[in-house]
Short mmCIF file of C-alpha atoms in Angstrom, two decimals:
data_model
loop_
_atom_site.label_atom_id
_atom_site.label_comp_id
_atom_site.label_asym_id
_atom_site.label_seq_id
_atom_site.Cartn_x
_atom_site.Cartn_y
_atom_site.Cartn_z
CA UNK I 1 0.03 -0.02 0.00
CA UNK I 2 1.42 3.37 -1.03
CA UNK I 3 1.36 6.43 1.26
CA UNK I 4 -1.59 8.10 -0.47
CA UNK I 5 -3.64 4.93 -0.17
CA UNK I 6 -2.60 4.65 3.49
CA UNK I 7 -3.82 8.19 4.12
CA UNK I 8 -7.13 7.51 2.32
CA UNK I 9 -7.58 4.42 4.54
CA UNK I 10 -7.22 6.51 7.68
CA UNK I 11 -10.22 8.61 6.61
CA UNK I 12 -12.29 5.63 5.60
CA UNK I 13 -11.80 3.89 8.96
CA UNK I 14 -12.84 6.97 10.85
CA UNK I 15 -16.27 8.32 12.02
CA UNK I 16 -15.80 11.09 9.45
CA UNK I 17 -16.59 8.44 6.82
CA UNK I 18 -19.27 6.36 8.53
CA UNK I 19 -21.25 7.35 11.62
CA UNK I 20 -24.63 7.34 13.27
CA UNK I 21 -25.68 10.58 11.57
CA UNK I 22 -25.21 9.05 8.08
CA UNK I 23 -26.89 5.81 9.17
CA UNK I 24 -29.91 7.68 10.61
CA UNK I 25 -30.18 9.84 7.50
CA UNK I 26 -30.25 6.68 5.29
CA UNK I 27 -32.93 4.99 7.46
CA UNK I 28 -36.38 5.57 6.02
CA UNK I 29 -37.94 4.88 9.44
CA UNK I 30 -36.28 7.87 10.99
CA UNK I 31 -38.55 10.99 10.92
CA UNK I 32 -36.56 14.11 11.71
CA UNK I 33 -38.24 17.30 12.88
CA UNK I 34 -38.15 20.06 10.30
CA UNK I 35 -36.96 22.63 12.86
CA UNK I 36 -34.00 20.42 13.83
CA UNK I 37 -33.10 19.87 10.20
CA UNK I 38 -33.33 23.62 9.73
CA UNK I 39 -30.66 24.06 12.41
CA UNK I 40 -28.47 21.43 10.73
CA UNK I 41 -28.60 22.99 7.22
CA UNK I 42 -27.39 26.26 8.62
CA UNK I 43 -24.37 24.50 10.21
CA UNK I 44 -23.55 22.76 6.97
CA UNK I 45 -23.87 25.99 4.96
CA UNK I 46 -21.11 27.48 7.20
CA UNK I 47 -18.88 24.53 6.61
CA UNK I 48 -19.36 24.21 2.89
CA UNK I 49 -19.02 27.99 2.34
CA UNK I 50 -15.74 28.27 4.21
CA UNK I 51 -14.39 25.08 2.59
CA UNK I 52 -15.26 26.21 -0.87
CA UNK I 53 -13.90 29.76 -0.55
CA UNK I 54 -10.79 28.64 1.35
CA UNK I 55 -10.08 26.23 -1.52
CA UNK I 56 -9.91 29.17 -3.97
CA UNK I 57 -7.31 30.75 -1.60
CA UNK I 58 -5.37 27.45 -1.70
CA UNK I 59 -5.14 27.64 -5.47
CA UNK I 60 -3.60 31.06 -5.11
CA UNK I 61 -1.00 29.66 -2.66
CA UNK I 62 -0.03 26.90 -5.11
CA UNK I 63 0.17 29.45 -7.95
CA UNK I 64 2.45 31.67 -5.88
CA UNK I 65 4.78 28.71 -5.16
CA UNK I 66 4.80 27.60 -8.84
CA UNK I 67 5.60 31.18 -10.00
CA UNK I 68 9.06 30.88 -8.45
CA UNK I 69 9.69 27.13 -8.72
CA UNK I 70 11.76 25.24 -11.27
CA UNK I 71 12.68 21.73 -12.33
CA UNK I 72 10.87 18.75 -10.90
CA UNK I 73 9.39 20.87 -8.07
CA UNK I 74 7.66 23.06 -10.70
CA UNK I 75 6.20 20.04 -12.52
CA UNK I 76 4.77 18.70 -9.26
CA UNK I 77 3.34 22.04 -8.22
CA UNK I 78 1.78 22.45 -11.63
CA UNK I 79 0.07 19.08 -11.36
CA UNK I 80 -1.06 19.92 -7.81
CA UNK I 81 -2.50 23.28 -8.91
CA UNK I 82 -4.41 21.75 -11.75
CA UNK I 83 -5.87 19.03 -9.48
CA UNK I 84 -6.81 21.58 -6.91
CA UNK I 85 -8.24 24.00 -9.42
CA UNK I 86 -10.40 21.19 -10.98
CA UNK I 87 -11.99 20.56 -7.63
CA UNK I 88 -12.34 24.13 -6.53
CA UNK I 89 -13.59 25.01 -10.01
CA UNK I 90 -16.35 22.44 -9.67
CA UNK I 91 -17.18 24.07 -6.38
CA UNK I 92 -17.68 27.34 -8.19
CA UNK I 93 -20.05 25.58 -10.59
CA UNK I 94 -17.76 26.03 -13.60
CA UNK I 95 -18.29 23.63 -16.48
CA UNK I 96 -20.41 20.36 -16.48
CA UNK I 97 -23.23 22.01 -18.41
CA UNK I 98 -24.82 18.64 -19.27
CA UNK I 99 -24.78 17.69 -15.62
CA UNK I 100 -26.66 20.77 -14.68
CA UNK I 101 -29.08 20.55 -17.60
CA UNK I 102 -29.86 16.90 -16.56
CA UNK I 103 -30.53 17.76 -12.90
CA UNK I 104 -32.76 20.79 -13.04
CA UNK I 105 -30.04 23.50 -13.21
CA UNK I 106 -30.20 24.50 -16.75
CA UNK I 107 -31.67 27.91 -16.02
CA UNK I 108 -29.42 28.74 -13.07
CA UNK I 109 -27.09 31.61 -13.91
CA UNK I 110 -23.46 30.76 -13.74
CA UNK I 111 -22.83 33.10 -10.82
CA UNK I 112 -25.56 31.35 -8.82
CA UNK I 113 -24.03 27.82 -9.35
CA UNK I 114 -21.46 28.20 -6.56
CA UNK I 115 -22.08 25.06 -4.53
CA UNK I 116 -22.47 26.66 -1.12
CA UNK I 117 -25.00 28.98 -2.75
CA UNK I 118 -26.96 26.05 -4.18
CA UNK I 119 -26.99 24.43 -0.72
CA UNK I 120 -28.12 27.77 0.75
CA UNK I 121 -31.09 27.98 -1.73
CA UNK I 122 -32.27 24.56 -0.68
CA UNK I 123 -31.79 25.57 2.99
CA UNK I 124 -33.84 28.67 2.52
CA UNK I 125 -36.71 26.67 1.04
CA UNK I 126 -36.70 24.28 4.02
CA UNK I 127 -36.36 27.10 6.68
CA UNK I 128 -39.22 29.11 5.09
CA UNK I 129 -41.40 25.99 5.18
CA UNK I 130 -40.50 25.50 8.91
CA UNK I 131 -41.27 29.10 9.68
CA UNK I 132 -44.72 28.81 8.11
CA UNK I 133 -45.79 25.91 10.32
CA UNK I 134 -47.76 26.44 13.52
CA UNK I 135 -47.04 23.36 15.54
CA UNK I 136 -49.58 21.39 17.61
CA UNK I 137 -48.59 21.38 21.26
CA UNK I 138 -48.37 18.37 23.58
CA UNK I 139 -50.78 18.60 26.57
CA UNK I 140 -51.20 16.12 29.44
CA UNK I 141 -54.43 14.92 27.83
CA UNK I 142 -53.21 14.68 24.32
CA UNK I 143 -52.38 16.99 21.37
CA UNK I 144 -54.03 20.06 20.07
CA UNK I 145 -53.56 23.52 18.72
CA UNK I 146 -53.59 26.03 21.68
CA UNK I 147 -56.58 28.39 21.73
CA UNK I 148 -54.50 31.47 22.43
CA UNK I 149 -50.96 32.70 22.92
CA UNK I 150 -51.11 32.38 26.71
CA UNK I 151 -52.07 28.78 26.54
CA UNK I 152 -49.37 28.21 23.96
CA UNK I 153 -46.66 29.74 26.15
CA UNK I 154 -47.84 27.79 29.20
CA UNK I 155 -47.65 24.49 27.30
CA UNK I 156 -44.16 25.27 26.19
CA UNK I 157 -42.92 25.73 29.74
CA UNK I 158 -42.77 21.92 29.86
CA UNK I 159 -40.76 21.75 26.59
CA UNK I 160 -38.30 24.55 26.76
CA UNK I 161 -35.76 22.99 24.47
CA UNK I 162 -38.29 22.36 21.73
CA UNK I 163 -39.65 25.91 22.10
CA UNK I 164 -36.18 27.47 21.91
CA UNK I 165 -35.49 25.69 18.66
CA UNK I 166 -38.80 26.70 17.23
CA UNK I 167 -38.17 30.34 18.10
CA UNK I 168 -34.62 30.34 16.79
CA UNK I 169 -35.85 28.99 13.47
CA UNK I 170 -38.79 31.30 13.29
CA UNK I 171 -36.63 34.34 14.08
CA UNK I 172 -33.92 33.47 11.58
CA UNK I 173 -33.78 36.04 8.80
CA UNK I 174 -33.73 33.83 5.76
CA UNK I 175 -32.05 36.36 3.45
CA UNK I 176 -29.21 36.73 5.95
CA UNK I 177 -28.02 33.20 5.09
CA UNK I 178 -26.02 34.46 2.17
CA UNK I 179 -23.90 36.57 4.44
CA UNK I 180 -23.39 34.07 7.21
CA UNK I 181 -19.78 33.48 8.13
CA UNK I 182 -17.61 32.29 11.01
CA UNK I 183 -17.62 35.84 12.47
CA UNK I 184 -21.35 36.49 12.62
CA UNK I 185 -22.81 33.00 12.84
CA UNK I 186 -23.05 33.16 16.62
CA UNK I 187 -25.90 35.64 16.32
CA UNK I 188 -28.11 32.94 15.04
CA UNK I 189 -27.61 30.73 18.09
CA UNK I 190 -28.07 27.70 15.76
CA UNK I 191 -24.34 26.83 15.42
CA UNK I 192 -22.99 23.75 17.07
CA UNK I 193 -19.58 24.15 18.87
CA UNK I 194 -18.14 21.37 16.66
CA UNK I 195 -18.96 23.49 13.55
CA UNK I 196 -16.67 26.28 14.74
CA UNK I 197 -13.88 23.90 15.53
CA UNK I 198 -14.12 22.24 12.08
CA UNK I 199 -14.34 25.49 10.08
CA UNK I 200 -11.51 27.15 11.84
CA UNK I 201 -9.28 24.10 11.27
CA UNK I 202 -10.17 23.90 7.63
CA UNK I 203 -9.33 27.53 7.15
CA UNK I 204 -6.00 27.13 9.02
CA UNK I 205 -4.97 24.05 7.01
CA UNK I 206 -5.61 25.62 3.73
CA UNK I 207 -2.81 28.18 4.37
CA UNK I 208 -0.11 25.59 3.78
CA UNK I 209 0.63 23.16 0.96
CA UNK I 210 0.65 20.11 3.18
CA UNK I 211 -2.47 21.19 5.07
CA UNK I 212 -4.43 21.78 1.90
CA UNK I 213 -3.88 18.28 0.65
CA UNK I 214 -4.87 16.97 4.05
CA UNK I 215 -8.19 18.93 3.91
CA UNK I 216 -8.90 17.73 0.38
CA UNK I 217 -8.13 14.07 1.20
CA UNK I 218 -10.36 14.20 4.26
CA UNK I 219 -13.27 16.05 2.68
CA UNK I 220 -13.29 14.31 -0.67
CA UNK I 221 -12.99 10.83 0.75
CA UNK I 222 -16.16 11.32 2.72
CA UNK I 223 -18.00 13.74 0.28
CA UNK I 224 -20.01 11.02 -1.57
CA UNK I 225 -21.31 9.58 1.74
CA UNK I 226 -22.24 13.10 2.77
CA UNK I 227 -24.29 13.73 -0.35
CA UNK I 228 -26.09 10.36 -0.15
CA UNK I 229 -26.94 10.86 3.46
CA UNK I 230 -28.20 14.47 2.92
CA UNK I 231 -30.14 13.41 -0.18
CA UNK I 232 -31.94 10.56 1.70
CA UNK I 233 -32.82 12.97 4.58
CA UNK I 234 -33.99 15.83 2.38
CA UNK I 235 -36.13 13.70 0.17
CA UNK I 236 -37.90 12.31 3.20
CA UNK I 237 -38.42 15.86 4.50
CA UNK I 238 -39.77 16.96 1.09
CA UNK I 239 -42.16 14.00 0.54
CA UNK I 240 -45.86 14.05 1.01
CA UNK I 241 -48.89 15.47 -0.77
CA UNK I 242 -47.18 18.82 -1.20
CA UNK I 243 -43.52 18.38 -2.04
CA UNK I 244 -41.27 20.86 -0.27
CA UNK I 245 -38.44 20.98 -2.85
CA UNK I 246 -38.36 21.71 -6.57
CA UNK I 247 -35.85 20.16 -8.95
CA UNK I 248 -34.07 23.51 -8.70
CA UNK I 249 -33.70 23.10 -4.94
CA UNK I 250 -32.28 19.62 -5.23
CA UNK I 251 -29.54 20.54 -7.76
CA UNK I 252 -26.86 20.61 -5.07
CA UNK I 253 -27.54 17.05 -4.15
CA UNK I 254 -27.92 15.59 -7.63
CA UNK I 255 -24.83 17.16 -9.19
CA UNK I 256 -22.51 16.11 -6.35
CA UNK I 257 -23.18 12.32 -6.65
CA UNK I 258 -21.09 11.98 -9.90
CA UNK I 259 -18.74 14.76 -9.09
CA UNK I 260 -17.55 13.46 -5.73
CA UNK I 261 -16.31 10.13 -7.05
CA UNK I 262 -13.86 12.05 -9.34
CA UNK I 263 -12.91 14.33 -6.49
CA UNK I 264 -12.08 11.39 -4.23
CA UNK I 265 -9.63 10.06 -6.82
CA UNK I 266 -8.17 13.54 -7.37
CA UNK I 267 -7.65 14.21 -3.70
CA UNK I 268 -5.70 10.96 -3.22
CA UNK I 269 -3.60 11.95 -6.20
CA UNK I 270 -2.85 15.21 -4.54
CA UNK I 271 -1.43 13.42 -1.46
CA UNK I 272 0.90 11.43 -3.71
CA UNK I 273 2.05 14.62 -5.46
CA UNK I 274 2.68 16.38 -2.15
CA UNK I 275 4.57 13.30 -0.93
CA UNK I 276 6.85 13.55 -4.01
CA UNK I 277 7.25 17.30 -3.64
CA UNK I 278 8.40 16.92 -0.03
CA UNK I 279 10.42 13.86 -0.85
CA UNK I 280 8.62 11.86 1.74
CA UNK I 281 9.74 14.18 4.44
CA UNK I 282 6.29 15.43 5.45
CA UNK I 283 4.63 12.03 5.76
CA UNK I 284 4.15 12.22 9.57
CA UNK I 285 2.81 15.88 9.21
CA UNK I 286 0.21 14.93 6.58
CA UNK I 287 -0.79 11.86 8.51
CA UNK I 288 -1.35 13.75 11.78
CA UNK I 289 -3.35 16.42 9.97
CA UNK I 290 -5.58 13.98 8.24
CA UNK I 291 -6.20 11.99 11.48
CA UNK I 292 -7.10 15.30 13.32
CA UNK I 293 -9.34 16.52 10.56
CA UNK I 294 -11.08 13.20 10.46
CA UNK I 295 -11.61 13.41 14.21
CA UNK I 296 -13.09 16.94 13.85
CA UNK I 297 -15.46 15.75 11.12
CA UNK I 298 -16.44 12.79 13.29
CA UNK I 299 -17.28 15.27 16.11
CA UNK I 300 -19.19 17.41 13.67
CA UNK I 301 -21.37 14.51 12.50
CA UNK I 302 -21.97 13.57 16.09
CA UNK I 303 -23.10 17.21 16.68
CA UNK I 304 -25.42 17.00 13.68
CA UNK I 305 -26.82 13.68 14.94
CA UNK I 306 -27.45 15.28 18.35
CA UNK I 307 -29.34 18.17 16.60
CA UNK I 308 -31.39 16.13 14.14
CA UNK I 309 -31.77 12.70 15.76
CA UNK I 310 -31.27 13.58 19.42
CA UNK I 311 -28.10 11.65 19.63
CA UNK I 312 -29.60 8.25 18.80
CA UNK I 313 -26.64 5.92 18.08
CA UNK I 314 -26.69 3.07 15.56
CA UNK I 315 -24.09 0.80 14.27
CA UNK I 316 -22.56 2.43 11.14
CA UNK I 317 -22.98 0.41 7.97
CA UNK I 318 -20.06 -0.09 5.65
#
């Protein structure tokens, strides 16, 4: 087994790759509450936005190195830059016209195809639907719609956590999602602590050559599983007599399924190129970074499982 394959194996054997959240998302018997899913989609928006835009900065880092490199180092950097730019370009929605046409995105302007923006559009649809719902309240003698606001507030005294989530979702300004970032996300009170840890680490790692390949390897090894899990969950949320999502809303999920398989291969190639560039001298550094990033993703998925499925643990399925 080569070094790149060894690094890929580390990710695949971690809870970043397979975990209770993914298992519960894939389980048709699990019915998640729309307010909890609304909280989750805001967390993932923050992760995918910072990943996608930090990847663009990583391209610039590689380009600066390549500008002053020569010989074999230049050839390796050139290959690394192209692999990185292919992944980051996909994240900007560049190219793949047939893929967009096939999956409901033909009419989406090119500047609206940035992947975090596509996720955000789907998230907005879900949050708006959640905000429009007036929920029946649990009473000692059964369920019913409260007759007035006083009775409603009284009933919620016994369910403070549920009420808090309802109010946070209802008070969320949907149009503010586009401007959400690591600096202002705390104002929503919807962000899980593990999300901050993960986003900050991704941003930090993308500032070095070895850190960037570690991020790509970790993210792209698990990306297909992420999309499948989200797809199963969202389609359950959107089922029923009145579908929640349009084909346009689901573009993010549909286009990623074929793309992520290519990205997985490309990210492993990038580890091999970096290994050659550093002449095997950075192997322990890259391995540590991938192990730690996998751990942070594992904690993130645990956090999302706590939000959406109240921490229910199931045996991950390979």
